[in-house]
mmCIF file of C-alpha atoms in Angstrom:
data_model
loop_
_atom_site.group_PDB
_atom_site.id
_atom_site.type_symbol
_atom_site.label_atom_id
_atom_site.label_comp_id
_atom_site.label_asym_id
_atom_site.label_seq_id
_atom_site.Cartn_x
_atom_site.Cartn_y
_atom_site.Cartn_z
ATOM 1 C CA UNK A 1 -37.988 6.104 -16.288
ATOM 2 C CA UNK A 2 -34.541 5.829 -14.932
ATOM 3 C CA UNK A 3 -33.300 4.811 -11.207
ATOM 4 C CA UNK A 4 -32.762 8.304 -10.071
ATOM 5 C CA UNK A 5 -36.486 8.917 -10.761
ATOM 6 C CA UNK A 6 -37.534 5.802 -9.280
ATOM 7 C CA UNK A 7 -35.517 6.330 -5.996
ATOM 8 C CA UNK A 8 -37.003 9.883 -5.599
ATOM 9 C CA UNK A 9 -40.533 8.605 -6.426
ATOM 10 C CA UNK A 10 -40.357 5.830 -3.735
ATOM 11 C CA UNK A 11 -38.828 8.158 -1.225
ATOM 12 C CA UNK A 12 -41.273 11.019 -1.501
ATOM 13 C CA UNK A 13 -44.122 8.401 -1.559
ATOM 14 C CA UNK A 14 -42.644 6.880 1.885
ATOM 15 C CA UNK A 15 -42.122 10.149 3.496
ATOM 16 C CA UNK A 16 -44.792 12.287 1.798
ATOM 17 C CA UNK A 17 -42.489 15.060 1.996
ATOM 18 C CA UNK A 18 -40.134 16.539 -0.597
ATOM 19 C CA UNK A 19 -38.006 18.150 1.960
ATOM 20 C CA UNK A 20 -37.448 14.972 4.020
ATOM 21 C CA UNK A 21 -37.099 12.896 0.885
ATOM 22 C CA UNK A 22 -34.318 15.197 -0.245
ATOM 23 C CA UNK A 23 -32.591 14.853 2.966
ATOM 24 C CA UNK A 24 -32.986 10.879 3.126
ATOM 25 C CA UNK A 25 -31.515 11.157 -0.600
ATOM 26 C CA UNK A 26 -28.502 13.487 0.444
ATOM 27 C CA UNK A 27 -29.986 15.763 -2.312
ATOM 28 C CA UNK A 28 -31.956 19.001 -2.370
ATOM 29 C CA UNK A 29 -35.738 19.580 -2.674
ATOM 30 C CA UNK A 30 -35.513 21.176 -6.140
ATOM 31 C CA UNK A 31 -33.707 18.144 -7.500
ATOM 32 C CA UNK A 32 -36.188 15.763 -6.049
ATOM 33 C CA UNK A 33 -39.239 17.837 -7.304
ATOM 34 C CA UNK A 34 -37.475 18.024 -10.881
ATOM 35 C CA UNK A 35 -37.248 14.240 -10.984
ATOM 36 C CA UNK A 36 -40.927 13.900 -9.863
ATOM 37 C CA UNK A 37 -42.077 16.210 -12.497
ATOM 38 C CA UNK A 38 -40.002 14.623 -15.263
ATOM 39 C CA UNK A 39 -41.113 11.168 -14.082
ATOM 40 C CA UNK A 40 -44.857 12.236 -14.299
ATOM 41 C CA UNK A 41 -44.406 13.909 -17.676
ATOM 42 C CA UNK A 42 -42.575 10.948 -19.063
ATOM 43 C CA UNK A 43 -45.534 8.453 -17.780
ATOM 44 C CA UNK A 44 -48.346 10.829 -18.447
ATOM 45 C CA UNK A 45 -49.576 10.101 -15.000
ATOM 46 C CA UNK A 46 -50.180 12.529 -11.960
ATOM 47 C CA UNK A 47 -48.592 10.754 -9.136
ATOM 48 C CA UNK A 48 -48.916 13.337 -6.178
ATOM 49 C CA UNK A 49 -51.511 15.647 -5.231
ATOM 50 C CA UNK A 50 -49.953 18.514 -3.259
ATOM 51 C CA UNK A 51 -50.563 22.103 -1.762
ATOM 52 C CA UNK A 52 -48.522 24.382 0.659
ATOM 53 C CA UNK A 53 -49.200 22.026 3.551
ATOM 54 C CA UNK A 54 -49.307 18.422 2.423
ATOM 55 C CA UNK A 55 -48.231 15.957 -0.229
ATOM 56 C CA UNK A 56 -50.281 12.788 -0.916
ATOM 57 C CA UNK A 57 -50.342 9.939 -3.311
ATOM 58 C CA UNK A 58 -52.943 9.797 -6.115
ATOM 59 C CA UNK A 59 -54.713 6.524 -6.787
ATOM 60 C CA UNK A 60 -52.299 6.084 -9.821
ATOM 61 C CA UNK A 61 -49.288 6.952 -7.563
ATOM 62 C CA UNK A 62 -50.395 4.531 -4.764
ATOM 63 C CA UNK A 63 -50.770 1.595 -7.589
ATOM 64 C CA UNK A 64 -47.320 2.583 -8.815
ATOM 65 C CA UNK A 65 -45.669 2.534 -5.400
ATOM 66 C CA UNK A 66 -47.182 -0.619 -4.409
ATOM 67 C CA UNK A 67 -45.840 -2.349 -7.569
ATOM 68 C CA UNK A 68 -42.193 -0.477 -7.683
ATOM 69 C CA UNK A 69 -41.363 -0.519 -4.088
ATOM 70 C CA UNK A 70 -40.657 -4.567 -3.605
ATOM 71 C CA UNK A 71 -39.034 -4.491 -7.193
ATOM 72 C CA UNK A 72 -36.734 -1.770 -5.887
ATOM 73 C CA UNK A 73 -35.901 -3.843 -2.793
ATOM 74 C CA UNK A 74 -35.174 -6.980 -4.803
ATOM 75 C CA UNK A 75 -33.039 -5.034 -7.078
ATOM 76 C CA UNK A 76 -30.961 -3.609 -4.211
ATOM 77 C CA UNK A 77 -30.628 -6.983 -2.662
ATOM 78 C CA UNK A 78 -29.528 -8.282 -5.960
ATOM 79 C CA UNK A 79 -26.914 -5.621 -6.466
ATOM 80 C CA UNK A 80 -25.582 -6.420 -2.606
ATOM 81 C CA UNK A 81 -25.293 -10.253 -3.493
ATOM 82 C CA UNK A 82 -23.514 -9.492 -6.678
ATOM 83 C CA UNK A 83 -20.834 -7.147 -4.932
ATOM 84 C CA UNK A 84 -20.376 -9.761 -2.382
ATOM 85 C CA UNK A 85 -19.714 -12.296 -4.921
ATOM 86 C CA UNK A 86 -17.300 -10.227 -6.600
ATOM 87 C CA UNK A 87 -15.545 -9.487 -3.288
ATOM 88 C CA UNK A 88 -15.094 -13.226 -2.911
ATOM 89 C CA UNK A 89 -13.759 -13.506 -6.240
ATOM 90 C CA UNK A 90 -11.108 -10.741 -5.363
ATOM 91 C CA UNK A 91 -7.617 -11.800 -4.293
ATOM 92 C CA UNK A 92 -5.177 -10.017 -2.362
ATOM 93 C CA UNK A 93 -1.266 -10.364 -2.321
ATOM 94 C CA UNK A 94 0.271 -9.132 0.816
ATOM 95 C CA UNK A 95 3.845 -7.888 -0.116
ATOM 96 C CA UNK A 96 6.264 -6.711 2.591
ATOM 97 C CA UNK A 97 8.372 -3.663 1.143
ATOM 98 C CA UNK A 98 11.470 -2.495 2.880
ATOM 99 C CA UNK A 99 11.478 1.316 3.704
ATOM 100 C CA UNK A 100 15.060 1.600 2.464
ATOM 101 C CA UNK A 101 14.538 0.311 -0.775
ATOM 102 C CA UNK A 102 14.489 2.167 -4.045
ATOM 103 C CA UNK A 103 11.186 1.327 -5.608
ATOM 104 C CA UNK A 104 11.751 2.007 -9.280
ATOM 105 C CA UNK A 105 12.717 -1.536 -9.744
ATOM 106 C CA UNK A 106 9.046 -2.705 -8.284
ATOM 107 C CA UNK A 107 6.665 -0.102 -9.453
ATOM 108 C CA UNK A 108 6.413 -0.988 -13.184
ATOM 109 C CA UNK A 109 5.677 -4.659 -12.346
ATOM 110 C CA UNK A 110 2.969 -3.442 -9.905
ATOM 111 C CA UNK A 111 1.343 -1.441 -12.758
ATOM 112 C CA UNK A 112 1.592 -4.305 -15.153
ATOM 113 C CA UNK A 113 0.143 -6.847 -12.827
ATOM 114 C CA UNK A 114 -2.876 -4.516 -11.888
ATOM 115 C CA UNK A 115 -3.630 -3.970 -15.506
ATOM 116 C CA UNK A 116 -3.451 -7.585 -16.206
ATOM 117 C CA UNK A 117 -5.374 -8.639 -12.991
ATOM 118 C CA UNK A 118 -7.697 -6.077 -12.011
ATOM 119 C CA UNK A 119 -9.444 -8.198 -9.612
ATOM 120 C CA UNK A 120 -6.335 -8.919 -7.592
ATOM 121 C CA UNK A 121 -4.997 -6.308 -5.027
ATOM 122 C CA UNK A 122 -1.430 -5.849 -4.127
ATOM 123 C CA UNK A 123 -1.491 -4.963 -0.517
ATOM 124 C CA UNK A 124 1.929 -3.206 0.435
ATOM 125 C CA UNK A 125 3.130 -3.465 4.044
ATOM 126 C CA UNK A 126 6.117 -1.072 4.726
ATOM 127 C CA UNK A 127 8.535 -1.995 7.275
ATOM 128 C CA UNK A 128 12.261 -0.837 8.078
ATOM 129 C CA UNK A 129 13.998 -4.041 8.622
ATOM 130 C CA UNK A 130 12.947 -5.336 12.123
ATOM 131 C CA UNK A 131 10.614 -8.361 10.636
ATOM 132 C CA UNK A 132 11.996 -11.799 9.836
ATOM 133 C CA UNK A 133 11.114 -12.236 6.175
ATOM 134 C CA UNK A 134 11.598 -16.101 6.206
ATOM 135 C CA UNK A 135 9.269 -16.555 9.121
ATOM 136 C CA UNK A 136 6.501 -14.165 7.551
ATOM 137 C CA UNK A 137 6.665 -16.082 4.088
ATOM 138 C CA UNK A 138 6.399 -19.536 5.822
ATOM 139 C CA UNK A 139 3.508 -18.775 8.000
ATOM 140 C CA UNK A 140 1.677 -17.235 5.147
ATOM 141 C CA UNK A 141 1.385 -13.562 6.652
ATOM 142 C CA UNK A 142 2.946 -12.280 3.453
ATOM 143 C CA UNK A 143 3.002 -13.891 0.199
ATOM 144 C CA UNK A 144 5.950 -11.716 -1.230
ATOM 145 C CA UNK A 145 8.697 -9.811 -0.029
ATOM 146 C CA UNK A 146 10.636 -7.142 -1.634
ATOM 147 C CA UNK A 147 13.745 -7.470 0.672
ATOM 148 C CA UNK A 148 17.563 -7.887 0.607
ATOM 149 C CA UNK A 149 19.137 -10.940 -0.494
ATOM 150 C CA UNK A 150 20.923 -11.766 2.536
ATOM 151 C CA UNK A 151 17.756 -11.884 4.714
ATOM 152 C CA UNK A 152 16.765 -15.022 2.698
ATOM 153 C CA UNK A 153 19.986 -16.295 1.394
ATOM 154 C CA UNK A 154 20.299 -19.169 4.065
ATOM 155 C CA UNK A 155 16.961 -20.552 3.599
ATOM 156 C CA UNK A 156 16.804 -23.137 0.907
ATOM 157 C CA UNK A 157 12.901 -23.256 0.789
ATOM 158 C CA UNK A 158 12.658 -19.768 -0.496
ATOM 159 C CA UNK A 159 13.317 -18.321 -3.776
ATOM 160 C CA UNK A 160 14.965 -14.887 -4.428
ATOM 161 C CA UNK A 161 14.725 -12.976 -7.670
ATOM 162 C CA UNK A 162 17.450 -10.038 -7.563
ATOM 163 C CA UNK A 163 15.921 -6.977 -9.236
ATOM 164 C CA UNK A 164 18.789 -4.203 -7.963
ATOM 165 C CA UNK A 165 22.127 -4.003 -6.702
ATOM 166 C CA UNK A 166 22.243 -2.045 -3.377
ATOM 167 C CA UNK A 167 25.293 -0.500 -1.818
ATOM 168 C CA UNK A 168 26.063 0.527 1.667
ATOM 169 C CA UNK A 169 26.156 4.151 2.828
ATOM 170 C CA UNK A 170 27.141 5.852 5.684
ATOM 171 C CA UNK A 171 24.467 8.130 7.226
ATOM 172 C CA UNK A 172 25.354 11.336 9.249
ATOM 173 C CA UNK A 173 23.750 14.500 10.195
ATOM 174 C CA UNK A 174 24.493 17.622 8.248
ATOM 175 C CA UNK A 175 26.445 19.070 11.052
ATOM 176 C CA UNK A 176 28.619 15.955 11.580
ATOM 177 C CA UNK A 177 32.271 16.343 10.649
ATOM 178 C CA UNK A 178 31.945 13.270 8.122
ATOM 179 C CA UNK A 179 29.198 15.041 6.248
ATOM 180 C CA UNK A 180 31.847 16.927 4.069
ATOM 181 C CA UNK A 181 33.308 13.435 2.590
ATOM 182 C CA UNK A 182 32.263 12.189 -0.868
ATOM 183 C CA UNK A 183 33.005 8.717 -0.006
ATOM 184 C CA UNK A 184 34.377 6.997 3.195
ATOM 185 C CA UNK A 185 36.667 3.878 4.282
ATOM 186 C CA UNK A 186 36.684 2.251 7.619
ATOM 187 C CA UNK A 187 39.692 4.209 8.323
ATOM 188 C CA UNK A 188 37.926 7.257 8.045
ATOM 189 C CA UNK A 189 35.450 6.091 10.728
ATOM 190 C CA UNK A 190 38.065 5.734 13.603
ATOM 191 C CA UNK A 191 36.935 7.367 16.732
ATOM 192 C CA UNK A 192 33.544 7.903 15.675
ATOM 193 C CA UNK A 193 30.438 6.550 17.390
ATOM 194 C CA UNK A 194 28.393 3.905 15.195
ATOM 195 C CA UNK A 195 24.727 4.129 16.209
ATOM 196 C CA UNK A 196 22.957 0.570 15.618
ATOM 197 C CA UNK A 197 19.470 -0.836 16.103
ATOM 198 C CA UNK A 198 18.315 -4.385 15.100
ATOM 199 C CA UNK A 199 18.950 -3.676 11.533
ATOM 200 C CA UNK A 200 20.698 -4.560 8.382
ATOM 201 C CA UNK A 201 24.247 -4.293 9.394
ATOM 202 C CA UNK A 202 23.767 -7.145 12.107
ATOM 203 C CA UNK A 203 21.722 -9.327 9.939
ATOM 204 C CA UNK A 204 24.083 -9.345 6.933
ATOM 205 C CA UNK A 205 26.943 -11.523 8.552
ATOM 206 C CA UNK A 206 29.022 -11.217 5.393
ATOM 207 C CA UNK A 207 29.363 -7.489 5.562
ATOM 208 C CA UNK A 208 31.489 -6.659 8.806
ATOM 209 C CA UNK A 209 31.781 -7.757 12.301
ATOM 210 C CA UNK A 210 31.787 -6.096 15.516
ATOM 211 C CA UNK A 211 35.297 -7.504 15.976
ATOM 212 C CA UNK A 212 36.663 -5.827 12.961
ATOM 213 C CA UNK A 213 34.821 -2.590 13.424
ATOM 214 C CA UNK A 214 36.467 -2.488 17.092
ATOM 215 C CA UNK A 215 39.523 -3.172 15.488
ATOM 216 C CA UNK A 216 39.253 -0.152 13.041
ATOM 217 C CA UNK A 217 38.825 2.102 16.229
ATOM 218 C CA UNK A 218 34.951 2.543 15.502
ATOM 219 C CA UNK A 219 33.140 3.128 18.776
ATOM 220 C CA UNK A 220 30.186 1.188 19.410
ATOM 221 C CA UNK A 221 27.635 2.141 22.064
ATOM 222 C CA UNK A 222 24.479 0.318 23.124
ATOM 223 C CA UNK A 223 22.269 -0.598 20.597
ATOM 224 C CA UNK A 224 19.002 1.662 20.048
ATOM 225 C CA UNK A 225 15.708 0.041 20.792
ATOM 226 C CA UNK A 226 14.212 0.840 17.417
ATOM 227 C CA UNK A 227 15.036 1.786 13.864
ATOM 228 C CA UNK A 228 13.534 5.336 13.843
ATOM 229 C CA UNK A 229 15.277 5.619 17.274
ATOM 230 C CA UNK A 230 18.475 4.930 15.537
ATOM 231 C CA UNK A 231 17.844 7.528 12.658
ATOM 232 C CA UNK A 232 16.728 10.040 15.290
ATOM 233 C CA UNK A 233 19.889 9.631 17.161
ATOM 234 C CA UNK A 234 22.047 9.969 14.034
ATOM 235 C CA UNK A 235 20.110 13.202 13.229
ATOM 236 C CA UNK A 236 21.019 14.628 16.465
ATOM 237 C CA UNK A 237 24.557 14.456 15.572
ATOM 238 C CA UNK A 238 25.719 11.749 18.285
ATOM 239 C CA UNK A 239 27.385 9.520 15.521
ATOM 240 C CA UNK A 240 26.763 7.804 12.229
ATOM 241 C CA UNK A 241 25.188 4.597 10.915
ATOM 242 C CA UNK A 242 25.544 2.235 8.014
ATOM 243 C CA UNK A 243 22.522 1.275 5.909
ATOM 244 C CA UNK A 244 21.952 -0.599 2.556
ATOM 245 C CA UNK A 245 19.789 1.688 0.430
ATOM 246 C CA UNK A 246 19.138 2.700 -3.262
ATOM 247 C CA UNK A 247 21.234 5.374 -4.683
ATOM 248 C CA UNK A 248 17.972 7.337 -5.081
ATOM 249 C CA UNK A 249 16.911 7.113 -1.581
ATOM 250 C CA UNK A 250 16.899 10.193 0.396
ATOM 251 C CA UNK A 251 16.639 10.838 4.095
ATOM 252 C CA UNK A 252 15.635 14.350 5.544
ATOM 253 C CA UNK A 253 18.181 15.912 7.382
ATOM 254 C CA UNK A 254 20.737 13.327 6.939
ATOM 255 C CA UNK A 255 23.663 12.948 4.521
ATOM 256 C CA UNK A 256 24.455 9.728 2.568
ATOM 257 C CA UNK A 257 27.837 8.989 1.794
ATOM 258 C CA UNK A 258 29.077 5.916 -0.179
ATOM 259 C CA UNK A 259 31.557 3.186 1.452
ATOM 260 C CA UNK A 260 33.069 1.522 -1.719
ATOM 261 C CA UNK A 261 35.075 -0.878 0.515
ATOM 262 C CA UNK A 262 31.809 -2.604 1.922
ATOM 263 C CA UNK A 263 30.379 -5.441 -0.290
ATOM 264 C CA UNK A 264 27.176 -4.652 -2.113
ATOM 265 C CA UNK A 265 23.989 -6.842 -1.874
ATOM 266 C CA UNK A 266 20.912 -7.099 -3.835
ATOM 267 C CA UNK A 267 17.264 -6.143 -3.304
ATOM 268 C CA UNK A 268 14.628 -8.402 -5.117
ATOM 269 C CA UNK A 269 11.480 -10.389 -4.655
ATOM 270 C CA UNK A 270 11.268 -13.514 -2.246
ATOM 271 C CA UNK A 271 8.598 -15.971 -2.149
ATOM 272 C CA UNK A 272 7.886 -19.502 -0.879
ATOM 273 C CA UNK A 273 7.221 -21.805 -4.020
ATOM 274 C CA UNK A 274 5.582 -24.469 -2.062
ATOM 275 C CA UNK A 275 2.640 -22.127 -0.899
ATOM 276 C CA UNK A 276 2.799 -19.431 -3.925
ATOM 277 C CA UNK A 277 -0.433 -18.859 -5.535
ATOM 278 C CA UNK A 278 -0.914 -18.441 -9.246
ATOM 279 C CA UNK A 279 -1.079 -14.650 -8.994
ATOM 280 C CA UNK A 280 2.141 -14.682 -6.747
ATOM 281 C CA UNK A 281 3.873 -16.586 -9.445
ATOM 282 C CA UNK A 282 2.539 -14.364 -12.153
ATOM 283 C CA UNK A 283 3.732 -11.194 -10.599
ATOM 284 C CA UNK A 284 7.286 -12.945 -10.293
ATOM 285 C CA UNK A 285 7.116 -13.693 -13.903
ATOM 286 C CA UNK A 286 6.396 -10.065 -14.873
ATOM 287 C CA UNK A 287 9.138 -8.940 -12.840
ATOM 288 C CA UNK A 288 11.688 -11.237 -14.739
ATOM 289 C CA UNK A 289 10.155 -9.747 -18.143
ATOM 290 C CA UNK A 290 10.815 -6.125 -16.584
ATOM 291 C CA UNK A 291 14.341 -6.911 -15.892
ATOM 292 C CA UNK A 292 15.059 -7.975 -19.318
ATOM 293 C CA UNK A 293 13.709 -4.793 -20.806
#
């Protein structure tokens, strides 16, 4: 006697209809009939008397139903409680991940951590660059950030593990005159429009200032109100933008051109050691081990 047989028996006994029982069980009538027949044969007991018009419990079937129904309810309640206990035991690590990043330095660690800690979920939040990483980590809104080093460099409370060097690139549409260049210098950008949003170019104070850009003849119109709006404006061919991103990162309908004269940065893991949980520290440790491989 298995759980499928018991479920079918209890449902038919309650509905007194094989068709309605099959519907309630999201099954078919032949399947339910087969389960009842196999249960009767296994027990050597006739559970239902049935004809073309009606189904009724036999005396033996009635006795079995009165005994099994409360046991089935108790089993269902026990399973529900067990699942709730397991859900409480599960932990979640909220990790902010930049959309511009090359994820290759992160994916292996996520896999290793998930294998070692199956009850802990890595919940990834993807953002372009418009969130203050320091505030999110301090407030506990996230526990880890896969971000650029300059985003947390000035905050002494946070720790940063560099995972990959990141260079700066000019992004232009495929029809833009700059798209034919293999690499660019600031001199090549003279007279061109720099399209900006509240993004990494402004946040990295060590990169390049508006004063320096203006001095080199770069035109800077008013900033776009969003990161996606900036990319759309660049895609339209109005101008170019400068972004830090991994060498493997690709943008549909945009050409990515290296700017070797601009200083590089790093992308890696940032966390607050004063509030970091054991799973967070374990994730960081696995990331360190993967760097050494």
